[in-house]
């Protein structure tokens, strides 16, 4: 999905996707003619989500002169009819999706000529936060992850299936996939590779996960500006296991903690149906206004990219 500044006079309408209020936009409108070149931000959704669930962030950037391209990661996205367990476990496929989409965008006759290739940024939420970090150099260690989970509580979110598929698959299914599936065993051989894309000049990670699997020297080696935003009440992307350790290791990192904000507050607001059938991802704690969080983080992201993609 690609968001962009529309030509003056384009008529916007509300956009609903499944249980989410995905924003207000003018779908299919012509692009604004000026300026000739625009910065680009690539966008990665969280586990089981979709690009549309980060429409609030994409709109904030597009309204300020950015092209924003959101990926729906195959096997791990609600934009498809069903999930695949491989899509939830082969995390390192995601940064490769980003690079593939960037290649396609730059070659696209409509968008390619409008992209300023010296001003390309990356943003993502949750597993998309990991994806963001992977595109700027973070590598994974299977042994590190396994050693951590061997000592961690069974309830540690880094060591169990996410809520999105926990009712469909078990950790026994995961173990069978990792140890018996020949394609997955071959894929695991690439888990520790670097998928850094040197075209990405700055990165904005929202509630990133998988910190215990990050190779420390790969984190410390990040050279591009990085900003991390996470809620203090996040029980999925616990700040102490990913956001804080990463920020402490990266010389150019900035960390912002949002008081009382939980994990799913970074998803789009929900419709009335969503608030009824999906309370876990649609409800926020008392005192947390999801729309206000979106406005705050959207403005913060715009300011960050304005500074780092000049």
PDB file of C-alpha atoms in Angstrom:
ATOM      1  CA  UNK A   1       0.000   0.000   0.000  1.00  0.00           C
ATOM      2  CA  UNK A   2       1.364   3.416  -0.941  1.00  0.00           C
ATOM      3  CA  UNK A   3       0.339   6.705   0.639  1.00  0.00           C
ATOM      4  CA  UNK A   4       1.435   9.991  -0.947  1.00  0.00           C
ATOM      5  CA  UNK A   5       0.620  13.715  -1.064  1.00  0.00           C
ATOM      6  CA  UNK A   6      -2.436  14.087  -3.304  1.00  0.00           C
ATOM      7  CA  UNK A   7      -3.036  16.874  -5.786  1.00  0.00           C
ATOM      8  CA  UNK A   8      -4.962  19.890  -4.436  1.00  0.00           C
ATOM      9  CA  UNK A   9      -8.710  19.392  -4.603  1.00  0.00           C
ATOM     10  CA  UNK A  10      -8.586  15.616  -4.141  1.00  0.00           C
ATOM     11  CA  UNK A  11     -11.658  14.424  -2.235  1.00  0.00           C
ATOM     12  CA  UNK A  12     -10.964  12.345   0.860  1.00  0.00           C
ATOM     13  CA  UNK A  13     -13.296   9.751   2.334  1.00  0.00           C
ATOM     14  CA  UNK A  14     -13.197   7.615   5.474  1.00  0.00           C
ATOM     15  CA  UNK A  15     -11.597   4.217   5.014  1.00  0.00           C
ATOM     16  CA  UNK A  16     -12.532   1.129   7.039  1.00  0.00           C
ATOM     17  CA  UNK A  17     -10.536  -2.109   6.786  1.00  0.00           C
ATOM     18  CA  UNK A  18     -11.960  -5.107   8.644  1.00  0.00           C
ATOM     19  CA  UNK A  19     -12.386  -3.984  12.288  1.00  0.00           C
ATOM     20  CA  UNK A  20     -10.205  -0.881  11.930  1.00  0.00           C
ATOM     21  CA  UNK A  21     -10.798   2.744  11.085  1.00  0.00           C
ATOM     22  CA  UNK A  22      -7.861   2.913   8.691  1.00  0.00           C
ATOM     23  CA  UNK A  23      -7.950   6.650   8.069  1.00  0.00           C
ATOM     24  CA  UNK A  24      -9.204   9.290   5.682  1.00  0.00           C
ATOM     25  CA  UNK A  25      -7.735   9.545   2.214  1.00  0.00           C
ATOM     26  CA  UNK A  26      -8.355  10.045  -1.495  1.00  0.00           C
ATOM     27  CA  UNK A  27      -7.708   6.618  -2.991  1.00  0.00           C
ATOM     28  CA  UNK A  28      -6.387   6.708  -6.552  1.00  0.00           C
ATOM     29  CA  UNK A  29      -5.977  10.486  -6.577  1.00  0.00           C
ATOM     30  CA  UNK A  30      -3.180  11.987  -8.694  1.00  0.00           C
ATOM     31  CA  UNK A  31       0.011  12.852  -6.847  1.00  0.00           C
ATOM     32  CA  UNK A  32       0.801  16.471  -6.075  1.00  0.00           C
ATOM     33  CA  UNK A  33       3.002  17.798  -8.883  1.00  0.00           C
ATOM     34  CA  UNK A  34       5.434  19.602  -6.590  1.00  0.00           C
ATOM     35  CA  UNK A  35       8.033  19.090  -5.325  1.00  0.00           C
ATOM     36  CA  UNK A  36       9.454  16.921  -8.077  1.00  0.00           C
ATOM     37  CA  UNK A  37      11.307  14.646  -5.637  1.00  0.00           C
ATOM     38  CA  UNK A  38       9.891  13.336  -2.350  1.00  0.00           C
ATOM     39  CA  UNK A  39      11.408  11.413   0.547  1.00  0.00           C
ATOM     40  CA  UNK A  40      10.239   7.823   1.058  1.00  0.00           C
ATOM     41  CA  UNK A  41       9.456   5.955   4.282  1.00  0.00           C
ATOM     42  CA  UNK A  42       8.958   2.177   4.184  1.00  0.00           C
ATOM     43  CA  UNK A  43       6.527   0.747   6.717  1.00  0.00           C
ATOM     44  CA  UNK A  44       6.353  -2.697   8.382  1.00  0.00           C
ATOM     45  CA  UNK A  45       3.300  -3.881  10.353  1.00  0.00           C
ATOM     46  CA  UNK A  46       3.259  -6.010  13.489  1.00  0.00           C
ATOM     47  CA  UNK A  47       2.678  -9.755  13.861  1.00  0.00           C
ATOM     48  CA  UNK A  48      -0.464 -10.845  12.016  1.00  0.00           C
ATOM     49  CA  UNK A  49      -1.323  -7.246  11.135  1.00  0.00           C
ATOM     50  CA  UNK A  50      -1.435  -5.282   7.910  1.00  0.00           C
ATOM     51  CA  UNK A  51      -0.128  -2.043   6.487  1.00  0.00           C
ATOM     52  CA  UNK A  52      -3.584  -0.491   6.894  1.00  0.00           C
ATOM     53  CA  UNK A  53      -3.381  -0.825  10.698  1.00  0.00           C
ATOM     54  CA  UNK A  54      -0.605   1.792  10.604  1.00  0.00           C
ATOM     55  CA  UNK A  55      -2.561   4.098   8.332  1.00  0.00           C
ATOM     56  CA  UNK A  56      -2.487   6.817  10.996  1.00  0.00           C
ATOM     57  CA  UNK A  57       1.321   6.962  10.770  1.00  0.00           C
ATOM     58  CA  UNK A  58       1.365   6.768   6.980  1.00  0.00           C
ATOM     59  CA  UNK A  59      -1.142   9.626   6.745  1.00  0.00           C
ATOM     60  CA  UNK A  60       0.857  11.824   9.114  1.00  0.00           C
ATOM     61  CA  UNK A  61       3.928  11.387   6.927  1.00  0.00           C
ATOM     62  CA  UNK A  62       2.126  11.703   3.581  1.00  0.00           C
ATOM     63  CA  UNK A  63       0.431  14.898   4.763  1.00  0.00           C
ATOM     64  CA  UNK A  64       3.907  16.311   5.344  1.00  0.00           C
ATOM     65  CA  UNK A  65       5.333  15.490   1.944  1.00  0.00           C
ATOM     66  CA  UNK A  66       6.424  11.844   2.149  1.00  0.00           C
ATOM     67  CA  UNK A  67       5.694   8.833   0.014  1.00  0.00           C
ATOM     68  CA  UNK A  68       4.986   5.935   2.405  1.00  0.00           C
ATOM     69  CA  UNK A  69       5.039   2.304   1.266  1.00  0.00           C
ATOM     70  CA  UNK A  70       3.558  -0.280   3.637  1.00  0.00           C
ATOM     71  CA  UNK A  71       4.295  -3.983   3.134  1.00  0.00           C
ATOM     72  CA  UNK A  72       1.860  -6.808   3.911  1.00  0.00           C
ATOM     73  CA  UNK A  73       4.293  -9.562   4.940  1.00  0.00           C
ATOM     74  CA  UNK A  74       3.257 -12.873   3.347  1.00  0.00           C
ATOM     75  CA  UNK A  75       2.083 -15.544   5.784  1.00  0.00           C
ATOM     76  CA  UNK A  76       2.128 -13.055   8.643  1.00  0.00           C
ATOM     77  CA  UNK A  77      -0.572 -10.637   7.586  1.00  0.00           C
ATOM     78  CA  UNK A  78      -4.286 -10.263   8.150  1.00  0.00           C
ATOM     79  CA  UNK A  79      -4.486  -8.952   4.581  1.00  0.00           C
ATOM     80  CA  UNK A  80      -4.414 -12.571   3.404  1.00  0.00           C
ATOM     81  CA  UNK A  81      -7.197 -15.165   3.878  1.00  0.00           C
ATOM     82  CA  UNK A  82      -5.128 -17.201   6.358  1.00  0.00           C
ATOM     83  CA  UNK A  83      -1.872 -17.189   8.306  1.00  0.00           C
ATOM     84  CA  UNK A  84       1.093 -19.543   7.879  1.00  0.00           C
ATOM     85  CA  UNK A  85       3.155 -20.700  10.852  1.00  0.00           C
ATOM     86  CA  UNK A  86       6.309 -20.186   8.784  1.00  0.00           C
ATOM     87  CA  UNK A  87       5.321 -16.552   8.376  1.00  0.00           C
ATOM     88  CA  UNK A  88       5.255 -16.146  12.151  1.00  0.00           C
ATOM     89  CA  UNK A  89       8.597 -17.868  12.716  1.00  0.00           C
ATOM     90  CA  UNK A  90      10.844 -16.811   9.806  1.00  0.00           C
ATOM     91  CA  UNK A  91      11.184 -13.275  11.155  1.00  0.00           C
ATOM     92  CA  UNK A  92      14.275 -12.555   9.054  1.00  0.00           C
ATOM     93  CA  UNK A  93      12.257 -12.863   5.840  1.00  0.00           C
ATOM     94  CA  UNK A  94      10.645  -9.526   6.663  1.00  0.00           C
ATOM     95  CA  UNK A  95      13.614  -7.204   6.004  1.00  0.00           C
ATOM     96  CA  UNK A  96      14.037  -9.009   2.690  1.00  0.00           C
ATOM     97  CA  UNK A  97      10.423  -8.105   1.871  1.00  0.00           C
ATOM     98  CA  UNK A  98      11.304  -4.469   2.529  1.00  0.00           C
ATOM     99  CA  UNK A  99      14.300  -4.497   0.193  1.00  0.00           C
ATOM    100  CA  UNK A 100      12.265  -6.251  -2.512  1.00  0.00           C
ATOM    101  CA  UNK A 101       9.501  -3.651  -2.288  1.00  0.00           C
ATOM    102  CA  UNK A 102      12.061  -0.842  -2.390  1.00  0.00           C
ATOM    103  CA  UNK A 103      13.517  -2.326  -5.577  1.00  0.00           C
ATOM    104  CA  UNK A 104      10.035  -2.458  -7.114  1.00  0.00           C
ATOM    105  CA  UNK A 105       9.181   1.100  -6.085  1.00  0.00           C
ATOM    106  CA  UNK A 106      12.352   2.561  -7.539  1.00  0.00           C
ATOM    107  CA  UNK A 107      11.648   0.743 -10.821  1.00  0.00           C
ATOM    108  CA  UNK A 108       7.966   1.735 -10.882  1.00  0.00           C
ATOM    109  CA  UNK A 109       7.135   4.243 -13.648  1.00  0.00           C
ATOM    110  CA  UNK A 110       4.751   6.189 -11.414  1.00  0.00           C
ATOM    111  CA  UNK A 111       6.586   6.332  -8.090  1.00  0.00           C
ATOM    112  CA  UNK A 112      10.212   5.704  -9.029  1.00  0.00           C
ATOM    113  CA  UNK A 113      10.902   9.080 -10.682  1.00  0.00           C
ATOM    114  CA  UNK A 114       9.371  10.908  -7.699  1.00  0.00           C
ATOM    115  CA  UNK A 115      11.510   9.265  -4.978  1.00  0.00           C
ATOM    116  CA  UNK A 116      14.574  11.076  -3.682  1.00  0.00           C
ATOM    117  CA  UNK A 117      16.923   8.116  -3.234  1.00  0.00           C
ATOM    118  CA  UNK A 118      19.102  10.085  -0.808  1.00  0.00           C
ATOM    119  CA  UNK A 119      16.136  10.407   1.595  1.00  0.00           C
ATOM    120  CA  UNK A 120      14.798   6.922   2.363  1.00  0.00           C
ATOM    121  CA  UNK A 121      13.681   6.013   5.883  1.00  0.00           C
ATOM    122  CA  UNK A 122      12.169   2.983   7.599  1.00  0.00           C
ATOM    123  CA  UNK A 123       9.494   2.625  10.287  1.00  0.00           C
ATOM    124  CA  UNK A 124       7.687  -0.305  11.860  1.00  0.00           C
ATOM    125  CA  UNK A 125       5.676  -1.539  14.807  1.00  0.00           C
ATOM    126  CA  UNK A 126       6.225  -4.623  17.025  1.00  0.00           C
ATOM    127  CA  UNK A 127       7.644  -7.358  14.765  1.00  0.00           C
ATOM    128  CA  UNK A 128       7.804  -4.518  12.265  1.00  0.00           C
ATOM    129  CA  UNK A 129      10.000  -2.765  14.830  1.00  0.00           C
ATOM    130  CA  UNK A 130      12.396  -5.705  14.617  1.00  0.00           C
ATOM    131  CA  UNK A 131      12.101  -5.497  10.808  1.00  0.00           C
ATOM    132  CA  UNK A 132      13.088  -1.848  10.998  1.00  0.00           C
ATOM    133  CA  UNK A 133      16.167  -2.679  13.059  1.00  0.00           C
ATOM    134  CA  UNK A 134      17.105  -5.552  10.740  1.00  0.00           C
ATOM    135  CA  UNK A 135      17.120  -3.255   7.706  1.00  0.00           C
ATOM    136  CA  UNK A 136      19.777  -1.120   9.416  1.00  0.00           C
ATOM    137  CA  UNK A 137      21.982  -3.991  10.494  1.00  0.00           C
ATOM    138  CA  UNK A 138      20.607  -5.969  13.462  1.00  0.00           C
ATOM    139  CA  UNK A 139      21.263  -9.710  13.173  1.00  0.00           C
ATOM    140  CA  UNK A 140      19.619 -12.593  15.032  1.00  0.00           C
ATOM    141  CA  UNK A 141      21.101 -15.539  16.927  1.00  0.00           C
ATOM    142  CA  UNK A 142      19.032 -18.716  17.212  1.00  0.00           C
ATOM    143  CA  UNK A 143      21.242 -20.003  20.041  1.00  0.00           C
ATOM    144  CA  UNK A 144      20.922 -16.736  21.952  1.00  0.00           C
ATOM    145  CA  UNK A 145      17.129 -16.874  21.628  1.00  0.00           C
ATOM    146  CA  UNK A 146      16.965 -20.528  22.671  1.00  0.00           C
ATOM    147  CA  UNK A 147      19.291 -19.990  25.658  1.00  0.00           C
ATOM    148  CA  UNK A 148      17.215 -17.033  26.817  1.00  0.00           C
ATOM    149  CA  UNK A 149      13.952 -18.977  26.551  1.00  0.00           C
ATOM    150  CA  UNK A 150      15.412 -21.984  28.352  1.00  0.00           C
ATOM    151  CA  UNK A 151      15.782 -19.817  31.458  1.00  0.00           C
ATOM    152  CA  UNK A 152      12.857 -17.442  30.971  1.00  0.00           C
ATOM    153  CA  UNK A 153       9.342 -17.813  32.314  1.00  0.00           C
ATOM    154  CA  UNK A 154       6.991 -19.758  29.994  1.00  0.00           C
ATOM    155  CA  UNK A 155       4.873 -16.600  29.878  1.00  0.00           C
ATOM    156  CA  UNK A 156       7.686 -14.437  28.501  1.00  0.00           C
ATOM    157  CA  UNK A 157       6.324 -12.944  25.241  1.00  0.00           C
ATOM    158  CA  UNK A 158       9.695 -13.477  23.513  1.00  0.00           C
ATOM    159  CA  UNK A 159       9.332 -17.243  23.998  1.00  0.00           C
ATOM    160  CA  UNK A 160       5.723 -18.025  23.148  1.00  0.00           C
ATOM    161  CA  UNK A 161       3.410 -17.605  20.212  1.00  0.00           C
ATOM    162  CA  UNK A 162       1.757 -14.202  19.866  1.00  0.00           C
ATOM    163  CA  UNK A 163      -1.935 -13.905  20.729  1.00  0.00           C
ATOM    164  CA  UNK A 164      -2.814 -13.593  17.058  1.00  0.00           C
ATOM    165  CA  UNK A 165      -2.196 -17.321  16.397  1.00  0.00           C
ATOM    166  CA  UNK A 166      -1.915 -18.884  19.864  1.00  0.00           C
ATOM    167  CA  UNK A 167      -5.376 -20.428  19.463  1.00  0.00           C
ATOM    168  CA  UNK A 168      -4.413 -22.114  16.188  1.00  0.00           C
ATOM    169  CA  UNK A 169      -0.883 -23.358  16.830  1.00  0.00           C
ATOM    170  CA  UNK A 170       1.085 -24.595  19.842  1.00  0.00           C
ATOM    171  CA  UNK A 171       4.776 -24.458  20.742  1.00  0.00           C
ATOM    172  CA  UNK A 172       4.871 -28.181  19.855  1.00  0.00           C
ATOM    173  CA  UNK A 173       3.867 -27.136  16.327  1.00  0.00           C
ATOM    174  CA  UNK A 174       6.695 -24.588  16.358  1.00  0.00           C
ATOM    175  CA  UNK A 175       9.245 -27.181  17.478  1.00  0.00           C
ATOM    176  CA  UNK A 176       8.122 -29.600  14.767  1.00  0.00           C
ATOM    177  CA  UNK A 177       8.406 -26.855  12.154  1.00  0.00           C
ATOM    178  CA  UNK A 178      11.911 -25.872  13.272  1.00  0.00           C
ATOM    179  CA  UNK A 179      13.264 -29.419  13.583  1.00  0.00           C
ATOM    180  CA  UNK A 180      11.399 -31.496  10.982  1.00  0.00           C
ATOM    181  CA  UNK A 181      10.380 -29.240   8.112  1.00  0.00           C
ATOM    182  CA  UNK A 182      13.190 -29.358   5.514  1.00  0.00           C
ATOM    183  CA  UNK A 183      12.413 -25.971   4.000  1.00  0.00           C
ATOM    184  CA  UNK A 184      12.347 -24.335   7.422  1.00  0.00           C
ATOM    185  CA  UNK A 185      15.597 -26.006   8.486  1.00  0.00           C
ATOM    186  CA  UNK A 186      17.218 -24.569   5.358  1.00  0.00           C
ATOM    187  CA  UNK A 187      15.719 -21.176   6.112  1.00  0.00           C
ATOM    188  CA  UNK A 188      17.124 -21.302   9.653  1.00  0.00           C
ATOM    189  CA  UNK A 189      20.629 -21.389   8.192  1.00  0.00           C
ATOM    190  CA  UNK A 190      20.090 -17.775   7.084  1.00  0.00           C
ATOM    191  CA  UNK A 191      18.700 -16.552  10.406  1.00  0.00           C
ATOM    192  CA  UNK A 192      21.996 -14.990  11.500  1.00  0.00           C
ATOM    193  CA  UNK A 193      22.696 -13.221   8.207  1.00  0.00           C
ATOM    194  CA  UNK A 194      22.729  -9.465   7.861  1.00  0.00           C
ATOM    195  CA  UNK A 195      19.859  -7.992   5.865  1.00  0.00           C
ATOM    196  CA  UNK A 196      20.955  -4.383   6.162  1.00  0.00           C
ATOM    197  CA  UNK A 197      19.870  -2.228   3.250  1.00  0.00           C
ATOM    198  CA  UNK A 198      22.349   0.656   2.826  1.00  0.00           C
ATOM    199  CA  UNK A 199      19.730   2.728   1.011  1.00  0.00           C
ATOM    200  CA  UNK A 200      17.885   3.279   4.312  1.00  0.00           C
ATOM    201  CA  UNK A 201      19.243   6.408   6.005  1.00  0.00           C
ATOM    202  CA  UNK A 202      17.244   6.569   9.255  1.00  0.00           C
ATOM    203  CA  UNK A 203      14.878   4.358  11.239  1.00  0.00           C
ATOM    204  CA  UNK A 204      11.893   4.801  13.577  1.00  0.00           C
ATOM    205  CA  UNK A 205      11.039   1.677  15.614  1.00  0.00           C
ATOM    206  CA  UNK A 206       7.742   1.504  17.532  1.00  0.00           C
ATOM    207  CA  UNK A 207       7.531  -1.121  20.318  1.00  0.00           C
ATOM    208  CA  UNK A 208      10.181  -3.416  18.796  1.00  0.00           C
ATOM    209  CA  UNK A 209      10.362  -7.060  19.914  1.00  0.00           C
ATOM    210  CA  UNK A 210      12.807 -10.018  19.918  1.00  0.00           C
ATOM    211  CA  UNK A 211      15.558  -8.181  21.775  1.00  0.00           C
ATOM    212  CA  UNK A 212      16.943 -11.332  23.451  1.00  0.00           C
ATOM    213  CA  UNK A 213      17.760 -12.732  19.989  1.00  0.00           C
ATOM    214  CA  UNK A 214      19.736  -9.676  18.800  1.00  0.00           C
ATOM    215  CA  UNK A 215      23.482 -10.109  18.323  1.00  0.00           C
ATOM    216  CA  UNK A 216      24.951  -7.309  20.450  1.00  0.00           C
ATOM    217  CA  UNK A 217      27.768  -6.284  18.154  1.00  0.00           C
ATOM    218  CA  UNK A 218      25.292  -5.942  15.280  1.00  0.00           C
ATOM    219  CA  UNK A 219      23.204  -3.589  17.419  1.00  0.00           C
ATOM    220  CA  UNK A 220      26.225  -1.576  18.520  1.00  0.00           C
ATOM    221  CA  UNK A 221      27.297  -1.314  14.876  1.00  0.00           C
ATOM    222  CA  UNK A 222      24.183   0.593  13.761  1.00  0.00           C
ATOM    223  CA  UNK A 223      25.364   3.796  12.103  1.00  0.00           C
ATOM    224  CA  UNK A 224      22.146   5.509  11.015  1.00  0.00           C
ATOM    225  CA  UNK A 225      19.948   7.714  13.233  1.00  0.00           C
ATOM    226  CA  UNK A 226      17.470   5.614  15.212  1.00  0.00           C
ATOM    227  CA  UNK A 227      14.502   6.583  17.361  1.00  0.00           C
ATOM    228  CA  UNK A 228      12.599   4.046  19.465  1.00  0.00           C
ATOM    229  CA  UNK A 229       9.145   4.677  20.937  1.00  0.00           C
ATOM    230  CA  UNK A 230       7.424   2.273  23.337  1.00  0.00           C
ATOM    231  CA  UNK A 231       4.760   2.380  26.047  1.00  0.00           C
ATOM    232  CA  UNK A 232       5.762   1.817  29.653  1.00  0.00           C
ATOM    233  CA  UNK A 233       2.818  -0.593  30.102  1.00  0.00           C
ATOM    234  CA  UNK A 234       3.603  -2.684  27.000  1.00  0.00           C
ATOM    235  CA  UNK A 235       3.396  -6.373  27.933  1.00  0.00           C
ATOM    236  CA  UNK A 236       4.361  -7.642  24.450  1.00  0.00           C
ATOM    237  CA  UNK A 237       7.318  -5.390  23.623  1.00  0.00           C
ATOM    238  CA  UNK A 238       8.515  -5.069  27.212  1.00  0.00           C
ATOM    239  CA  UNK A 239      10.829  -2.027  27.205  1.00  0.00           C
ATOM    240  CA  UNK A 240      13.443  -3.717  29.403  1.00  0.00           C
ATOM    241  CA  UNK A 241      13.982  -6.604  26.950  1.00  0.00           C
ATOM    242  CA  UNK A 242      14.316  -4.728  23.641  1.00  0.00           C
ATOM    243  CA  UNK A 243      13.871  -0.954  23.505  1.00  0.00           C
ATOM    244  CA  UNK A 244      16.082  -0.010  26.436  1.00  0.00           C
ATOM    245  CA  UNK A 245      18.989  -2.405  25.700  1.00  0.00           C
ATOM    246  CA  UNK A 246      19.038  -1.396  22.025  1.00  0.00           C
ATOM    247  CA  UNK A 247      18.952   2.321  22.825  1.00  0.00           C
ATOM    248  CA  UNK A 248      21.817   1.840  25.280  1.00  0.00           C
ATOM    249  CA  UNK A 249      24.000   0.161  22.656  1.00  0.00           C
ATOM    250  CA  UNK A 250      23.393   2.384  19.616  1.00  0.00           C
ATOM    251  CA  UNK A 251      25.401   5.620  19.602  1.00  0.00           C
ATOM    252  CA  UNK A 252      22.826   7.559  17.552  1.00  0.00           C
ATOM    253  CA  UNK A 253      19.693   6.132  19.212  1.00  0.00           C
ATOM    254  CA  UNK A 254      16.973   8.099  20.971  1.00  0.00           C
ATOM    255  CA  UNK A 255      14.377   6.463  23.233  1.00  0.00           C
ATOM    256  CA  UNK A 256      10.951   7.779  24.178  1.00  0.00           C
ATOM    257  CA  UNK A 257       8.789   6.031  26.789  1.00  0.00           C
ATOM    258  CA  UNK A 258       5.066   6.813  26.690  1.00  0.00           C
ATOM    259  CA  UNK A 259       3.560   6.571  30.205  1.00  0.00           C
ATOM    260  CA  UNK A 260       0.803   3.983  30.614  1.00  0.00           C
ATOM    261  CA  UNK A 261       0.607   3.123  26.906  1.00  0.00           C
ATOM    262  CA  UNK A 262       0.125  -0.561  26.033  1.00  0.00           C
ATOM    263  CA  UNK A 263       1.097  -2.516  22.928  1.00  0.00           C
ATOM    264  CA  UNK A 264      -2.015  -2.374  20.794  1.00  0.00           C
ATOM    265  CA  UNK A 265      -2.511   1.363  21.266  1.00  0.00           C
ATOM    266  CA  UNK A 266      -0.257   1.746  18.230  1.00  0.00           C
ATOM    267  CA  UNK A 267      -2.805   0.018  15.981  1.00  0.00           C
ATOM    268  CA  UNK A 268      -5.517   2.004  14.215  1.00  0.00           C
ATOM    269  CA  UNK A 269      -8.623   2.790  16.212  1.00  0.00           C
ATOM    270  CA  UNK A 270     -11.328   0.145  16.013  1.00  0.00           C
ATOM    271  CA  UNK A 271     -14.878   0.187  14.743  1.00  0.00           C
ATOM    272  CA  UNK A 272     -17.723  -0.567  17.121  1.00  0.00           C
ATOM    273  CA  UNK A 273     -17.701  -4.168  15.869  1.00  0.00           C
ATOM    274  CA  UNK A 274     -13.982  -4.383  16.583  1.00  0.00           C
ATOM    275  CA  UNK A 275     -14.398  -3.122  20.115  1.00  0.00           C
ATOM    276  CA  UNK A 276     -16.988  -5.872  20.633  1.00  0.00           C
ATOM    277  CA  UNK A 277     -15.272  -8.886  19.054  1.00  0.00           C
ATOM    278  CA  UNK A 278     -11.583  -8.022  19.520  1.00  0.00           C
ATOM    279  CA  UNK A 279     -11.367  -6.361  22.898  1.00  0.00           C
ATOM    280  CA  UNK A 280      -7.750  -7.358  23.482  1.00  0.00           C
ATOM    281  CA  UNK A 281      -6.466  -5.311  20.559  1.00  0.00           C
ATOM    282  CA  UNK A 282      -9.179  -2.653  20.534  1.00  0.00           C
ATOM    283  CA  UNK A 283      -9.353  -1.653  24.209  1.00  0.00           C
ATOM    284  CA  UNK A 284      -6.975   0.726  25.960  1.00  0.00           C
ATOM    285  CA  UNK A 285      -6.409   1.330  29.676  1.00  0.00           C
ATOM    286  CA  UNK A 286      -8.267   4.101  31.408  1.00  0.00           C
ATOM    287  CA  UNK A 287      -6.512   7.392  30.729  1.00  0.00           C
ATOM    288  CA  UNK A 288      -5.001   6.290  27.396  1.00  0.00           C
ATOM    289  CA  UNK A 289      -6.523   7.961  24.353  1.00  0.00           C
ATOM    290  CA  UNK A 290      -5.450   5.946  21.306  1.00  0.00           C
ATOM    291  CA  UNK A 291      -6.124   8.789  18.878  1.00  0.00           C
ATOM    292  CA  UNK A 292      -4.029  11.132  21.002  1.00  0.00           C
ATOM    293  CA  UNK A 293      -1.186   8.580  21.030  1.00  0.00           C
ATOM    294  CA  UNK A 294      -1.360   8.442  17.233  1.00  0.00           C
ATOM    295  CA  UNK A 295      -1.239  12.231  16.929  1.00  0.00           C
ATOM    296  CA  UNK A 296       1.725  12.434  19.297  1.00  0.00           C
ATOM    297  CA  UNK A 297       3.722   9.635  17.684  1.00  0.00           C
ATOM    298  CA  UNK A 298       2.823  10.722  14.154  1.00  0.00           C
ATOM    299  CA  UNK A 299       4.075  14.262  14.824  1.00  0.00           C
ATOM    300  CA  UNK A 300       7.189  12.850  16.490  1.00  0.00           C
ATOM    301  CA  UNK A 301       7.936  10.634  13.481  1.00  0.00           C
ATOM    302  CA  UNK A 302       7.535  13.566  11.105  1.00  0.00           C
ATOM    303  CA  UNK A 303       9.961  15.651  13.178  1.00  0.00           C
ATOM    304  CA  UNK A 304      12.452  12.766  13.353  1.00  0.00           C
ATOM    305  CA  UNK A 305      12.494  12.171   9.615  1.00  0.00           C
ATOM    306  CA  UNK A 306      12.645  15.907   8.927  1.00  0.00           C
ATOM    307  CA  UNK A 307      15.865  16.034  10.948  1.00  0.00           C
ATOM    308  CA  UNK A 308      17.410  12.837   9.626  1.00  0.00           C
ATOM    309  CA  UNK A 309      16.333  12.807   5.960  1.00  0.00           C
ATOM    310  CA  UNK A 310      17.199  16.373   5.069  1.00  0.00           C
TER     311      UNK A 310
END
